[in-house]
Coordinates of C-alpha atoms in Angstrom, one line a residue:
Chain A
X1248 CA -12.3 -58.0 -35.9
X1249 CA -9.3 -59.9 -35.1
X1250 CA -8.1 -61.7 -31.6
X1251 CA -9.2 -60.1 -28.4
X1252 CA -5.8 -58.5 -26.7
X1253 CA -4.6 -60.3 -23.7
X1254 CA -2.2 -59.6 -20.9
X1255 CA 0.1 -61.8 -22.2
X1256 CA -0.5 -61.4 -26.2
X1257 CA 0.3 -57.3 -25.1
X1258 CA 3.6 -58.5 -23.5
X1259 CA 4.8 -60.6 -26.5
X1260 CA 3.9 -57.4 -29.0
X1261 CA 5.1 -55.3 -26.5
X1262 CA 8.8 -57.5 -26.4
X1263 CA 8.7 -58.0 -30.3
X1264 CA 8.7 -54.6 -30.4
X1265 CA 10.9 -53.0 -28.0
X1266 CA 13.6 -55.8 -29.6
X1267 CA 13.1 -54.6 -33.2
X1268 CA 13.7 -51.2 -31.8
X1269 CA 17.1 -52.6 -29.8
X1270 CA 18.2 -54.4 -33.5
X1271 CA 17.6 -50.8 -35.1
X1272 CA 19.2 -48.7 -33.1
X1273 CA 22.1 -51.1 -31.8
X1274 CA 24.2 -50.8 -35.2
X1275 CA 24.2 -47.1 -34.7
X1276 CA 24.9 -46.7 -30.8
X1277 CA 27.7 -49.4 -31.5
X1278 CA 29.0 -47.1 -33.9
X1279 CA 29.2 -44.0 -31.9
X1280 CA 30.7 -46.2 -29.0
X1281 CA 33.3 -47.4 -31.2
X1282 CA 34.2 -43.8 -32.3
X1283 CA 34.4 -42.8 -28.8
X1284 CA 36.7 -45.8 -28.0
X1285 CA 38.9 -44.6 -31.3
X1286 CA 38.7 -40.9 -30.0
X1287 CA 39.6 -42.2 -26.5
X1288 CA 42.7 -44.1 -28.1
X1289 CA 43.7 -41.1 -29.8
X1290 CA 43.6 -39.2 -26.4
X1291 CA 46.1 -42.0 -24.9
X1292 CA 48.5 -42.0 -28.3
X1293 CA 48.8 -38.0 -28.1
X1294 CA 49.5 -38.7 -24.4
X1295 CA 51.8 -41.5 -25.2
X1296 CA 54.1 -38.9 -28.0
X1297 CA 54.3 -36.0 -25.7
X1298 CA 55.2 -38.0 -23.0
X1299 CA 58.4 -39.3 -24.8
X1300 CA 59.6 -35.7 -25.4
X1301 CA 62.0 -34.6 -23.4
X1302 CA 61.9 -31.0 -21.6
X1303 CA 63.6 -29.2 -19.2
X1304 CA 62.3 -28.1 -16.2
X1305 CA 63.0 -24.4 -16.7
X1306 CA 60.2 -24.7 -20.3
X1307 CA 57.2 -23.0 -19.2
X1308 CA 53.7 -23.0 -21.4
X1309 CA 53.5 -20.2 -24.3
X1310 CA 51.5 -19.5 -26.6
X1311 CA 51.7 -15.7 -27.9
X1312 CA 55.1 -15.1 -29.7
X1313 CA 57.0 -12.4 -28.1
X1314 CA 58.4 -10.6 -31.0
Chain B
X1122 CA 24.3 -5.4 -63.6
X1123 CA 27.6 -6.8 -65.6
X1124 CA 28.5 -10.0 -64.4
X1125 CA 31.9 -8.7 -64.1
X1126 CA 31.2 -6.8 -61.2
X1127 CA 30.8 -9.9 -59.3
X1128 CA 34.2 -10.5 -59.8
X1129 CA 35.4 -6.6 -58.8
X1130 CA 38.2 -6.3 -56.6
X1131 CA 37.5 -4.4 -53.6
X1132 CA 39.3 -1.2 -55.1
X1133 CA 37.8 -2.1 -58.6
X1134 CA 34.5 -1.6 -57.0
X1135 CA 35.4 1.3 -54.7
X1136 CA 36.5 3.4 -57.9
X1137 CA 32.8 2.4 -59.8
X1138 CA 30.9 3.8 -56.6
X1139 CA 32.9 7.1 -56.4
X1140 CA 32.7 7.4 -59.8
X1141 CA 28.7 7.0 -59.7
X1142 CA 28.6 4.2 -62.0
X1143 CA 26.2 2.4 -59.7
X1144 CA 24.8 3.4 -56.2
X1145 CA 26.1 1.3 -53.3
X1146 CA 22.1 0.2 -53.5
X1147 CA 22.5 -1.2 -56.1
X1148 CA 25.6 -3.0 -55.8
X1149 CA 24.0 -4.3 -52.5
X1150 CA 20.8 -5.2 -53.9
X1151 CA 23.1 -7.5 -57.2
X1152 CA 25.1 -9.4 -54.6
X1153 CA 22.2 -10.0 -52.1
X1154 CA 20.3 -10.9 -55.1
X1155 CA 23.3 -13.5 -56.3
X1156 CA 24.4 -14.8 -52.6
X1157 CA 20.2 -15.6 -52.5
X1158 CA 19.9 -17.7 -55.6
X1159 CA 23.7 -19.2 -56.0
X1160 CA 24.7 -19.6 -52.1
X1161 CA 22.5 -22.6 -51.6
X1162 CA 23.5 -23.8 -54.6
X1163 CA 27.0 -24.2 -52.6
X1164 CA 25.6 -24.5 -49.1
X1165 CA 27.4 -21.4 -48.8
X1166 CA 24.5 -19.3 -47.0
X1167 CA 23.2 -19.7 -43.5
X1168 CA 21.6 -16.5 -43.3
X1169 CA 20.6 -13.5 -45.5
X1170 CA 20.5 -10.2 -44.4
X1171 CA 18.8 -8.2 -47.4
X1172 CA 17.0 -5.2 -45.4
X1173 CA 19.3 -4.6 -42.7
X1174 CA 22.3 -4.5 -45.5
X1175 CA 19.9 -2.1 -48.2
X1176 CA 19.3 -0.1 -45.2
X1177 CA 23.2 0.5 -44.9
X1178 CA 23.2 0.8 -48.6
X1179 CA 21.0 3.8 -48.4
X1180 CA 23.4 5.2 -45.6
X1181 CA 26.4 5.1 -48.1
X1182 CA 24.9 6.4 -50.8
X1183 CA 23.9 9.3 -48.9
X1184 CA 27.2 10.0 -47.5
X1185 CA 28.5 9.6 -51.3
X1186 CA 26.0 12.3 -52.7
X1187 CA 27.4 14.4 -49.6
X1188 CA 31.3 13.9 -51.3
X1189 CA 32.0 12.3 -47.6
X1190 CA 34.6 8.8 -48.4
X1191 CA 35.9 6.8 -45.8
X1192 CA 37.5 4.9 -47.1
X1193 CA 38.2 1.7 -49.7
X1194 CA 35.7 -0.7 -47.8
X1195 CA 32.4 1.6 -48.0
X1196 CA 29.8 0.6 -49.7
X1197 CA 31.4 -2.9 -50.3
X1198 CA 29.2 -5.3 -49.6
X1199 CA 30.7 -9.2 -47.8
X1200 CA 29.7 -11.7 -45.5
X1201 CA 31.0 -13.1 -42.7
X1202 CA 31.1 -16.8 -41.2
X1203 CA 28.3 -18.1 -39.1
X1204 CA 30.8 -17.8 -36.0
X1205 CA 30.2 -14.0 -35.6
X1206 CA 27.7 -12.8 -33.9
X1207 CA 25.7 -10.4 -35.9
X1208 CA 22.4 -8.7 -35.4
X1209 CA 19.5 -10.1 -37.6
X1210 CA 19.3 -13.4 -36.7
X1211 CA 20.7 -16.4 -35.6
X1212 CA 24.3 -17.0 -35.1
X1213 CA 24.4 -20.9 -35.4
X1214 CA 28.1 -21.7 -35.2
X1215 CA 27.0 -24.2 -38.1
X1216 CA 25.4 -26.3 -35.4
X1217 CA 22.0 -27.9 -34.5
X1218 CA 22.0 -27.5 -30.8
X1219 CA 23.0 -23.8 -31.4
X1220 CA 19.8 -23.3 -34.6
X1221 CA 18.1 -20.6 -32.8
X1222 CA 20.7 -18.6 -31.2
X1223 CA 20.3 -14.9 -31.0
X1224 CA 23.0 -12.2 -29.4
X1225 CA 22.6 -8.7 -28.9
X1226 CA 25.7 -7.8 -29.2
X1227 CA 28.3 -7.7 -32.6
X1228 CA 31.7 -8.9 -32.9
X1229 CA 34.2 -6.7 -32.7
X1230 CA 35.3 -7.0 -36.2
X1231 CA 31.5 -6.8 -37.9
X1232 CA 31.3 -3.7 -35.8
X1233 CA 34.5 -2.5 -37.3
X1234 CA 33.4 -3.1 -40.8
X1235 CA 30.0 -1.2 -39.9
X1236 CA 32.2 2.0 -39.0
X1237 CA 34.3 1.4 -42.5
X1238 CA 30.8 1.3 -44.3
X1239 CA 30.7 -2.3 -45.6
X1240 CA 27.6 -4.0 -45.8
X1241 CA 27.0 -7.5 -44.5
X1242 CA 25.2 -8.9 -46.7
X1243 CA 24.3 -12.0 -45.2
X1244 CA 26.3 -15.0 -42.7
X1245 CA 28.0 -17.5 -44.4
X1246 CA 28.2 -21.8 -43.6
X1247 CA 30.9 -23.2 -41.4
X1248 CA 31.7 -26.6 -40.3
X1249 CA 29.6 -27.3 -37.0
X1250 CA 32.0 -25.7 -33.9
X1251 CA 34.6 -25.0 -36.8
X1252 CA 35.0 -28.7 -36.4
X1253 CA 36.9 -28.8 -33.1
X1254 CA 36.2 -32.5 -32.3
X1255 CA 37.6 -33.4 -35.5
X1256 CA 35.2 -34.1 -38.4
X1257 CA 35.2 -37.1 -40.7
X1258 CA 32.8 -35.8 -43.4
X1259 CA 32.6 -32.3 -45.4
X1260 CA 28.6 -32.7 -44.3
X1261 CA 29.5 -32.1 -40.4
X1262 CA 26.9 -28.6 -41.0
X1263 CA 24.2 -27.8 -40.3
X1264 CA 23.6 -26.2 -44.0
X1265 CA 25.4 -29.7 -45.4
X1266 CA 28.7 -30.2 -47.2
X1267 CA 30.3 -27.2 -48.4
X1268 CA 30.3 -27.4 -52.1
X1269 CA 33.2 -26.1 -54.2
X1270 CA 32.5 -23.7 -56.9
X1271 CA 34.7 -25.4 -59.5
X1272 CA 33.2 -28.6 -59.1
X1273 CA 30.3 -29.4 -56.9
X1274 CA 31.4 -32.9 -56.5
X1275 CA 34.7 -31.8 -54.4
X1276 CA 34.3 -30.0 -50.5
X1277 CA 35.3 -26.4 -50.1
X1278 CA 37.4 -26.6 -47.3
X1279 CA 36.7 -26.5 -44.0
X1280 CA 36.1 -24.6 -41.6
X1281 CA 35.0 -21.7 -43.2
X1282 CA 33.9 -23.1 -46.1
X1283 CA 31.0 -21.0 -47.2
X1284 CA 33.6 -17.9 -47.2
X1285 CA 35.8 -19.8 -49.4
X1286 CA 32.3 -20.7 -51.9
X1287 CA 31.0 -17.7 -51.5
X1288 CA 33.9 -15.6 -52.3
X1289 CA 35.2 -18.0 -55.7
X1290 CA 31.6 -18.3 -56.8
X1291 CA 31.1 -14.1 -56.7
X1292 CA 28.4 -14.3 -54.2
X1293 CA 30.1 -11.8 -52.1
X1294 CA 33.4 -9.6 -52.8
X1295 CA 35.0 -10.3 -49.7
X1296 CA 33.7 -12.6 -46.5
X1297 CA 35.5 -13.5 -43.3
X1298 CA 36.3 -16.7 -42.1
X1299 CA 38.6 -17.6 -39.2
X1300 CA 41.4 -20.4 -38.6
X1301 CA 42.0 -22.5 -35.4
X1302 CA 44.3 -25.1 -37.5
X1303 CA 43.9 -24.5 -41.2
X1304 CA 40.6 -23.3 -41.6
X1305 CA 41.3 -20.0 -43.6
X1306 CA 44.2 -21.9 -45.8
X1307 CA 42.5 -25.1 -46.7
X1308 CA 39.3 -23.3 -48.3
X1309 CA 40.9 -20.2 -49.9
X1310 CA 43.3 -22.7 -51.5
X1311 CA 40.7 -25.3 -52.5
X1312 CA 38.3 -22.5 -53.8
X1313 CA 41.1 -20.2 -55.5
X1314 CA 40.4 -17.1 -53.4
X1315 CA 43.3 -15.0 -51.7
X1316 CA 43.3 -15.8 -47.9
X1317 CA 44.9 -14.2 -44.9
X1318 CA 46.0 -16.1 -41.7
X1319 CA 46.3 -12.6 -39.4
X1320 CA 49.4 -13.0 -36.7
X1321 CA 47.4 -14.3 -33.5
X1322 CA 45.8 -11.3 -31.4
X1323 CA 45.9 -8.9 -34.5
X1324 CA 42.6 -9.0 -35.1
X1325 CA 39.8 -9.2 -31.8
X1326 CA 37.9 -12.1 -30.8
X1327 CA 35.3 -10.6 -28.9
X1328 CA 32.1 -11.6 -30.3
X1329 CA 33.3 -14.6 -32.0
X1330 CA 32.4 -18.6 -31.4
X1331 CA 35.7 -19.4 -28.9
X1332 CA 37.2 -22.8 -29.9
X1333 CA 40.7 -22.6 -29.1
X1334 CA 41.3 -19.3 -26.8
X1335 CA 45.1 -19.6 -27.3
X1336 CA 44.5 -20.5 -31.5
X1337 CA 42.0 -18.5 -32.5
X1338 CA 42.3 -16.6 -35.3
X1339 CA 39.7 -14.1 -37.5
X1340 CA 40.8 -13.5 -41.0
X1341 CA 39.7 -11.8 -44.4
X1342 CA 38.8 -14.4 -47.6
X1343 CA 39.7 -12.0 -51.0
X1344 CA 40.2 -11.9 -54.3
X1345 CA 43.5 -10.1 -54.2
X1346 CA 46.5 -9.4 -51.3
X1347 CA 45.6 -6.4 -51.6
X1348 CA 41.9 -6.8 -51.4
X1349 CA 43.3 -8.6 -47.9
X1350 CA 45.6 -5.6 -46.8
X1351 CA 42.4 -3.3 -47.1
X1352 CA 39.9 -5.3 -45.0
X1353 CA 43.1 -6.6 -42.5
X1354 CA 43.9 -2.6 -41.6
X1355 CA 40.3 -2.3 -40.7
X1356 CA 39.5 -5.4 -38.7
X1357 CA 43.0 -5.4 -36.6
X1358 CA 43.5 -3.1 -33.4
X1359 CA 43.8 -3.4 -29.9
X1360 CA 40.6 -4.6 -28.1
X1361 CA 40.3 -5.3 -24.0
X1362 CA 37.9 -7.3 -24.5
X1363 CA 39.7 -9.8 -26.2
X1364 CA 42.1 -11.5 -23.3
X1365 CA 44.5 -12.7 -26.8
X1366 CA 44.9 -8.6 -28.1
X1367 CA 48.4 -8.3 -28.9
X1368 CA 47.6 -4.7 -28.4
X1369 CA 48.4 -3.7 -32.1
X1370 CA 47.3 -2.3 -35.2
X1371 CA 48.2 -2.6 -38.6
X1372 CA 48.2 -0.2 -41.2
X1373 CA 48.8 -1.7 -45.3
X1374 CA 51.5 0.3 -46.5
X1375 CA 53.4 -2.8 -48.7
X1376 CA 55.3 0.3 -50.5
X1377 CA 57.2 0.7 -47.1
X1378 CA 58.1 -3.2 -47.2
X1379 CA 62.2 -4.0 -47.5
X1380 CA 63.0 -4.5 -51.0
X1381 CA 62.6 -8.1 -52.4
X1382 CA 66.4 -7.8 -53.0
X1383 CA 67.3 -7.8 -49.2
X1384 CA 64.5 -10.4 -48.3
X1385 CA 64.9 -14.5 -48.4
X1386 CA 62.5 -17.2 -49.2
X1387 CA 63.1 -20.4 -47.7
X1388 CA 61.4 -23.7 -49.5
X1389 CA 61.5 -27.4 -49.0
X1390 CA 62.3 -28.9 -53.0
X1391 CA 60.8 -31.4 -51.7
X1392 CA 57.3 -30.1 -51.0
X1393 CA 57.1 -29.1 -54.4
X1394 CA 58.5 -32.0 -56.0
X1395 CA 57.6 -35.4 -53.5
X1396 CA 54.7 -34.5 -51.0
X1397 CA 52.4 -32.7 -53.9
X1398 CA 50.2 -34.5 -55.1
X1399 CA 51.1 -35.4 -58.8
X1400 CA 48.4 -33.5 -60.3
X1401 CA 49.2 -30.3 -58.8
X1402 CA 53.1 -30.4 -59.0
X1403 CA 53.0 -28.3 -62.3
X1404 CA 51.0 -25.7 -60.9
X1405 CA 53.3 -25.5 -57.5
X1406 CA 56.5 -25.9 -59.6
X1407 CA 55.3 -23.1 -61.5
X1408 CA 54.7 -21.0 -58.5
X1409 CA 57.6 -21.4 -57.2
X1410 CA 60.0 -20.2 -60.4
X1411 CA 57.9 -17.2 -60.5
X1412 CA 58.9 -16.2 -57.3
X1413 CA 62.4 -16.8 -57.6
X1414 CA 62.0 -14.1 -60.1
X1415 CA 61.7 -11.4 -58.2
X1416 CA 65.5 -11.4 -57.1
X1417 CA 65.1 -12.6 -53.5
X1418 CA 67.9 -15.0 -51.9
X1419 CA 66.2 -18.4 -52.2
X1420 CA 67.7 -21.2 -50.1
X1421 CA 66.5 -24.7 -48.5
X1422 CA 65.0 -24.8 -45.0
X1423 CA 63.4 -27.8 -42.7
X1424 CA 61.2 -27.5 -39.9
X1425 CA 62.5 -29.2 -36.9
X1426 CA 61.0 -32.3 -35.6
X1427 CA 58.0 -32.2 -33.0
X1428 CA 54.9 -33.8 -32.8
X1429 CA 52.8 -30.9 -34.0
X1430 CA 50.0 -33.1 -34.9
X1431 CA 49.6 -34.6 -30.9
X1432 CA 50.5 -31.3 -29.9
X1433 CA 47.8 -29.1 -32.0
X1434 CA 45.5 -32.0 -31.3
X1435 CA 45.9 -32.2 -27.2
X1436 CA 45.6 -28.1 -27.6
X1437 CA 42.5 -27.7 -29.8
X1438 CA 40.5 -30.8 -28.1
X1439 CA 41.3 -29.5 -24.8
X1440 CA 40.4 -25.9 -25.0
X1441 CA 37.2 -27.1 -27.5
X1442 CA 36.1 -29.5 -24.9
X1443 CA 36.2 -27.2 -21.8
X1444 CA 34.6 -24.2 -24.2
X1445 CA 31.9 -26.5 -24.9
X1446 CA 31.6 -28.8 -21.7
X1447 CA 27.8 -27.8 -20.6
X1448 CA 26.9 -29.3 -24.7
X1449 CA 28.8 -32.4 -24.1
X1450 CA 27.5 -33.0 -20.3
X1451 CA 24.1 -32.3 -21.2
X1452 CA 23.6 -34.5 -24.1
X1453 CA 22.6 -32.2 -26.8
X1454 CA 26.3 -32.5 -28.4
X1455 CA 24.7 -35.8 -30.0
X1456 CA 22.9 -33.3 -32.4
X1457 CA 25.7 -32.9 -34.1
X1458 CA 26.1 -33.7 -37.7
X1459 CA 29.4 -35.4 -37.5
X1460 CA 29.8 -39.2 -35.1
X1461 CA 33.7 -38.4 -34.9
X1462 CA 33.8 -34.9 -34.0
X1463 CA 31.0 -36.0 -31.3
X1464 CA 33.4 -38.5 -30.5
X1465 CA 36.3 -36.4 -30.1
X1466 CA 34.3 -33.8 -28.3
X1467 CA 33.3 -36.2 -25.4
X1468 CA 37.1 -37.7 -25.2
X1469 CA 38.7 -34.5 -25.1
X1470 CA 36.8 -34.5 -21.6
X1471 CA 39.5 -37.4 -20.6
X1472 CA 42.6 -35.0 -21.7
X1473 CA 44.7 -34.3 -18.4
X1474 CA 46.4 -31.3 -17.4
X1475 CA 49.6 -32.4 -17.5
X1476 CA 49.1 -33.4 -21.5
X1477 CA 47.3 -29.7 -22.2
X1478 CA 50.4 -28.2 -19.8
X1479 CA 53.0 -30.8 -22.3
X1480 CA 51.4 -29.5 -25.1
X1481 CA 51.9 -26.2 -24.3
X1482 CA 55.6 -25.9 -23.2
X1483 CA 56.9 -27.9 -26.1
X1484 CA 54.5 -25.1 -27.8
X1485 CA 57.0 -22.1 -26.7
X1486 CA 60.2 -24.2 -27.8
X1487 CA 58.3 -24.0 -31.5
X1488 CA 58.1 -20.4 -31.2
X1489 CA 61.7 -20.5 -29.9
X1490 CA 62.6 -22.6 -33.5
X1491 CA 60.9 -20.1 -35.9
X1492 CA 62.7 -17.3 -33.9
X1493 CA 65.8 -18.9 -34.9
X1494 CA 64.5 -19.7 -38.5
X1495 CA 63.7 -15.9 -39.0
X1496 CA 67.0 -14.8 -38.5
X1497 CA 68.0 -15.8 -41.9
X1498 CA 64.9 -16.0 -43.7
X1499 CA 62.0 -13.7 -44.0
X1500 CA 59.4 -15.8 -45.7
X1501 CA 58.3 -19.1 -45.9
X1502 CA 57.2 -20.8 -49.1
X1503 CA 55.1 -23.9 -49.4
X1504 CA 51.8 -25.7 -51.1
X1505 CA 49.2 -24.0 -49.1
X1506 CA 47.9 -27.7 -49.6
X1507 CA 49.6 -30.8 -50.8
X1508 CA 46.5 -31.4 -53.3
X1509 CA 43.1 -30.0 -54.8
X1510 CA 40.1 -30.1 -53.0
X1511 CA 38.6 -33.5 -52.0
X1512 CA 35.4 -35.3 -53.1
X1513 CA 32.6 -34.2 -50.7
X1514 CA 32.1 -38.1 -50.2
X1515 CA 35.3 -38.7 -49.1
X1516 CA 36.3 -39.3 -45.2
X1517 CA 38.7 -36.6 -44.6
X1518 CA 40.6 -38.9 -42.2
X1519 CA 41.6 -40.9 -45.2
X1520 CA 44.9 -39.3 -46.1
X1521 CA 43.4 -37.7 -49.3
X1522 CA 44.8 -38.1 -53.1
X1523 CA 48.7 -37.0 -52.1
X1524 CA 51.8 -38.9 -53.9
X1525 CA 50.9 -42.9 -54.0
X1526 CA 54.9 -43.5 -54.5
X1527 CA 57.6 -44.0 -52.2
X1528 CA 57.9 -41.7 -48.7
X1529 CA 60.0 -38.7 -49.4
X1530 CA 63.5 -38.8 -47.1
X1531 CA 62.6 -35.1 -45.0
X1532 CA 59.4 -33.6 -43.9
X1533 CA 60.1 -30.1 -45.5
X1534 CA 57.4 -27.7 -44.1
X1535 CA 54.9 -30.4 -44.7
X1536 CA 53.8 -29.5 -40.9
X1537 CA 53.3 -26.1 -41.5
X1538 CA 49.8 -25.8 -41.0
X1539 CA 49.6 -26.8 -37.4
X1540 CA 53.4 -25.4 -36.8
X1541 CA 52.0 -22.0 -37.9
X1542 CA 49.3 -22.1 -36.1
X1543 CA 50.8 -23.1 -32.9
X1544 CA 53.2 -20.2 -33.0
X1545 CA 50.8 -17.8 -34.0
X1546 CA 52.3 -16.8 -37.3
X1547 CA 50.4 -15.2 -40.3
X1548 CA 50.2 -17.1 -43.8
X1549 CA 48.7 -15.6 -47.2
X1550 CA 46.8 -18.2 -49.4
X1551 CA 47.6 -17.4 -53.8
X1552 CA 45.6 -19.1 -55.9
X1553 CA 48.8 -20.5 -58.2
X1554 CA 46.9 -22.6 -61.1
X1555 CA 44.7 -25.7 -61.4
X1556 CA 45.0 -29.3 -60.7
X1557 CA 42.7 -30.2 -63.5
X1558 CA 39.7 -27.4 -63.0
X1559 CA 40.5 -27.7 -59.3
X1560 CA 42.6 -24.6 -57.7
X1561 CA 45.9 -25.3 -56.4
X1562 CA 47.6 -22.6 -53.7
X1563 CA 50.8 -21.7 -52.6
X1564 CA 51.2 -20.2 -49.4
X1565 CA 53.6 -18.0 -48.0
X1566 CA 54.2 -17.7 -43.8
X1567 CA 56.2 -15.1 -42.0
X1568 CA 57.5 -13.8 -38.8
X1569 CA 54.7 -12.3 -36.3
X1570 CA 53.2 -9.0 -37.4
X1571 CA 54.8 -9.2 -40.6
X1572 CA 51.7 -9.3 -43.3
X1573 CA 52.8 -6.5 -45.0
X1574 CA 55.6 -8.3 -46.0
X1575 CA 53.0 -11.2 -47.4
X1576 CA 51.2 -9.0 -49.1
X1577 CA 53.8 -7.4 -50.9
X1578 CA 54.8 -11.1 -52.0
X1579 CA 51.2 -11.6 -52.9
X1580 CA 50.6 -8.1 -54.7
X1581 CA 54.1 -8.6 -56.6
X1582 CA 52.8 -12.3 -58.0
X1583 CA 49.1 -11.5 -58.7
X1584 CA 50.5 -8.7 -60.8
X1585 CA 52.9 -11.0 -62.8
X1586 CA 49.8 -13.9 -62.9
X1587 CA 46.1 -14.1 -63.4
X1588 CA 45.3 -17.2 -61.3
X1589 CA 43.3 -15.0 -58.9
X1590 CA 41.3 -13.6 -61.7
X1591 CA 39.9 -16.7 -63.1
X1592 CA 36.3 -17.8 -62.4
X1593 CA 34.3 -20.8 -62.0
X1594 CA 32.9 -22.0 -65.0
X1595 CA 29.5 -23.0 -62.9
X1596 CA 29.3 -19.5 -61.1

């Protein structure tokens, strides 16, 4: 019938288990939180290039052409 | 039912019904019967709508026995992308967390076909949020890569890329789609179908999935310019419920369009010959000497220099973002298909309002440049895309199969995608040849409100070339 289930024997299965899980999913979340980190980068380059371009003060937002 | 008729023109078909060779029934019942069995073929169909659109059928055919014509779209059946909300079912914006979304209401423009007499025949698959976080994979849907009639290895184009199947592959005579940044072009050109790119508050909103409010466009997906002039009159007009309305209408009359004489056509050589893809250089080059036929001044032109890319980028994630902030705050934008345009949803959080403001000033000194441009030239000429369509397994951040040789010395109108788009001007999408059995497309980009203009271009060349006519050998 097997061992009796302890405390302790519950723990270790428990903790073998919950770190399987960890291994399986870790590749993934460290894969969406590298895209995010790339996404967040391309945030700061588009910020970076549209900083460097001059203006003058009088250039106000459009964005319907006025034929 | 021939299998020709599949492959009808919008006036082709107009003429058969009037003339009582089938009943609008019919012709309902053969296309719902064809977009049933082939669309998932192509992932091109997210929902059918065979009662409601017999039902209208019935209508037409009634009014046709009564000598009562409205006009060239009744009776023609089409389908629209998944973005317009439509009675009948759910309206998933091609998106998990969005599966089993129902509105009351219709979109302006399915409403508009409804009073013409077309018949929706059924909604048609879109990239997930028309792919405003930036997608890296034709899969990013929740009906799966859009596969390309001419090759179901390759991607249809995104975003509407179940209009673009669905169109080529005969499933439906006309569909709409919409663009934000390229998403009518890329899969009219990729599927060899004849696309329109209305000027920006032509056609009304209202009803539709928002991405970008100020970029937002809804367009018709044909297999002729002037299939595209017949659907455009119906779907543009002023609407008050759309805050972008330009307020105007437009009416296809390319007969009233200035002579090809007195019009120029400006071009980059260096589009045609450098950033082309080698494979579909022939096809372009080709293109381009027919329309140098038609006795229009042809001269050289260059878009200035701006970051269009950063700018179209700041805009779209921006506006996306805030349009879809309760989905990224409450978690459920990790359904998505697509890691990157997740990714790019949640950063464009992070954007600041003095980028989006950036972004949108050095936006009007665009529109200032192709003011000047159109002074002395009326239409732009250009690949609608530098290459066929890619392999659905490809990332689409990858830079695609263009030229492997040396950088060409000037840009040309390689940014004309995101330029147009930023200035809100129209573009028409002509199937020009074939990259192998891949479609290549020219496109052709003009001054604001000026489609009839395109379309006379387009009419002109699809009546001096077949490319538009050719089918896929899989359909």
């Amino acid at each position: 019938m097997g061992n009796p289930l302890t405390r302790r024997g519950w723990a270790q299965t428990a903790m073998a288990g919950s770190l399987a899980a960890a291994q399986t999913v870790k590749p993934e979340a460290d894969a969406a939180e590298q895209l995010l980190e790339a996404a967040r980068k391309q945030v700061a380059r588009n910020h970076e290039t549209l900083d460097k371009f001059p203006l003058k003060m009088a250039v106000e937002p459009s964005f319907q052409f006025k034929a | 039912m021939d299998e020709s008729i599949f492959f009808a023109t919008i006036t082709e078909l107009n003429g058969k019904l009037r003339a009582k060779e089938f009943s609008a029934e019919e012709l309902t019942r053969g296309f719902c019967d064809r977009l049933e069995k082939l669309g998932p073929r192509y992932n091109a169909l997210a929902l059918g709508l065979r009662e409601q659109a017999i039902r209208e059928a019935k209508d037409v055919d009634d009014e046709l026995k009564r000598g009562r014509f409205r006009g060239p779209l009744q009776g023609i059946p089409y389908g629209a992308k998944d973005l317009l909300a439509a009675k009948g079912g759910p309206t998933t914006w091609g998106a998990k967390p969005y599966a089993g979304q129902v509105f009351e209401d219709e979109a302006m423009v399915i409403k508009k076909l409804s009073k013409a007499k077309a018949v929706l025949c059924g909604k048609l698959a879109m990239v997930e949020l028309a792919g405003g976080g930036g997608y890296r994979y034709a899969a990013a849907s929740l009906q799966g890569p859009g596969l390309n009639p001419w090759d179901r290895s390759r991607w249809s184009g995104g975003s509407s890329s179940g209009s673009g199947s669905a169109v080529a592959a005969g499933l439906v005579p006309f569909a709409l789609g919409s663009e934000t940044s390229g998403s009518i072009l890329t899969p009219s050109a990729f599927c060899g179908v004849t696309g329109l790119r209305p000027t920006y508050g032509l056609v009304s909103r209202n009803g539709a999935m928002a991405l970008s409010w100020t970029m937002d466009k809804i367009g018709p997906m044909c297999r002729s310019a002037e299939d595209c002039g017949q659907v455009l009159q119906v779907i543009s007009g002023k609407d008050n419920d759309d805050p972008g309305s330009a307020g105007k209408s437009f009416y296809y009359a390319p007969q009233f369009a200035r002579e090809f004489k007195d019009l120029t056509i400006g071009y980059a050589a260096v589009d045609f010959a450098e950033w082309a893809a080698a494979e579909a250089r022939p096809a372009l080059q080709q293109a381009l000497e027919v329309f140098k036929r038609f006795g229009s001044k042809i001269v050289e032109v260059k878009l200035e220099e701006f970051p269009y890319g950063p700018m179209t980028n700041t805009i779209i994630t921006a506006e996306g973002s805030a349009i879809f902030e309760d989905l990224i705050r409450s978690g459920k934008v990790d359904q998505l298909a697509d890691e990157k345009q997740i990714a790019g949803l949640k950063a464009g959080l992070d954007i600041t309002a003095a980028d989006y403001l950036k972004a949108m000033r050095i936006r009007s000194l665009v529109q200032q440049e192709f003011r000047k441009l159109f002074v002395d030239v009326d239409v732009l000429l250009t690949p609608a895309r530098l290459g066929p369509a890619s392999k659905v397994s490809d990332p689409l951040d990858g830079g695609g199969a263009l030229s492997s040789g040396p950088t060409p010395p000037s840009r040309g109108l390689r940014d004309l995608i995101p330029a147009g788009n930023l200035a809100g001007l129209p573009a028409l999408s002509l199937p020009c040849g074939f990259a192998g059995q891949l479609p290549v497309a020219v496109s052709l980009v003009s001054r604001p409100f000026n489609e009839n203009t395109l379309l006379a271009y387009g009419v002109r060349y699809q009546s001096e070339t077949d490319w538009h006519r050719r089918r896929p050998p899989t359909a």
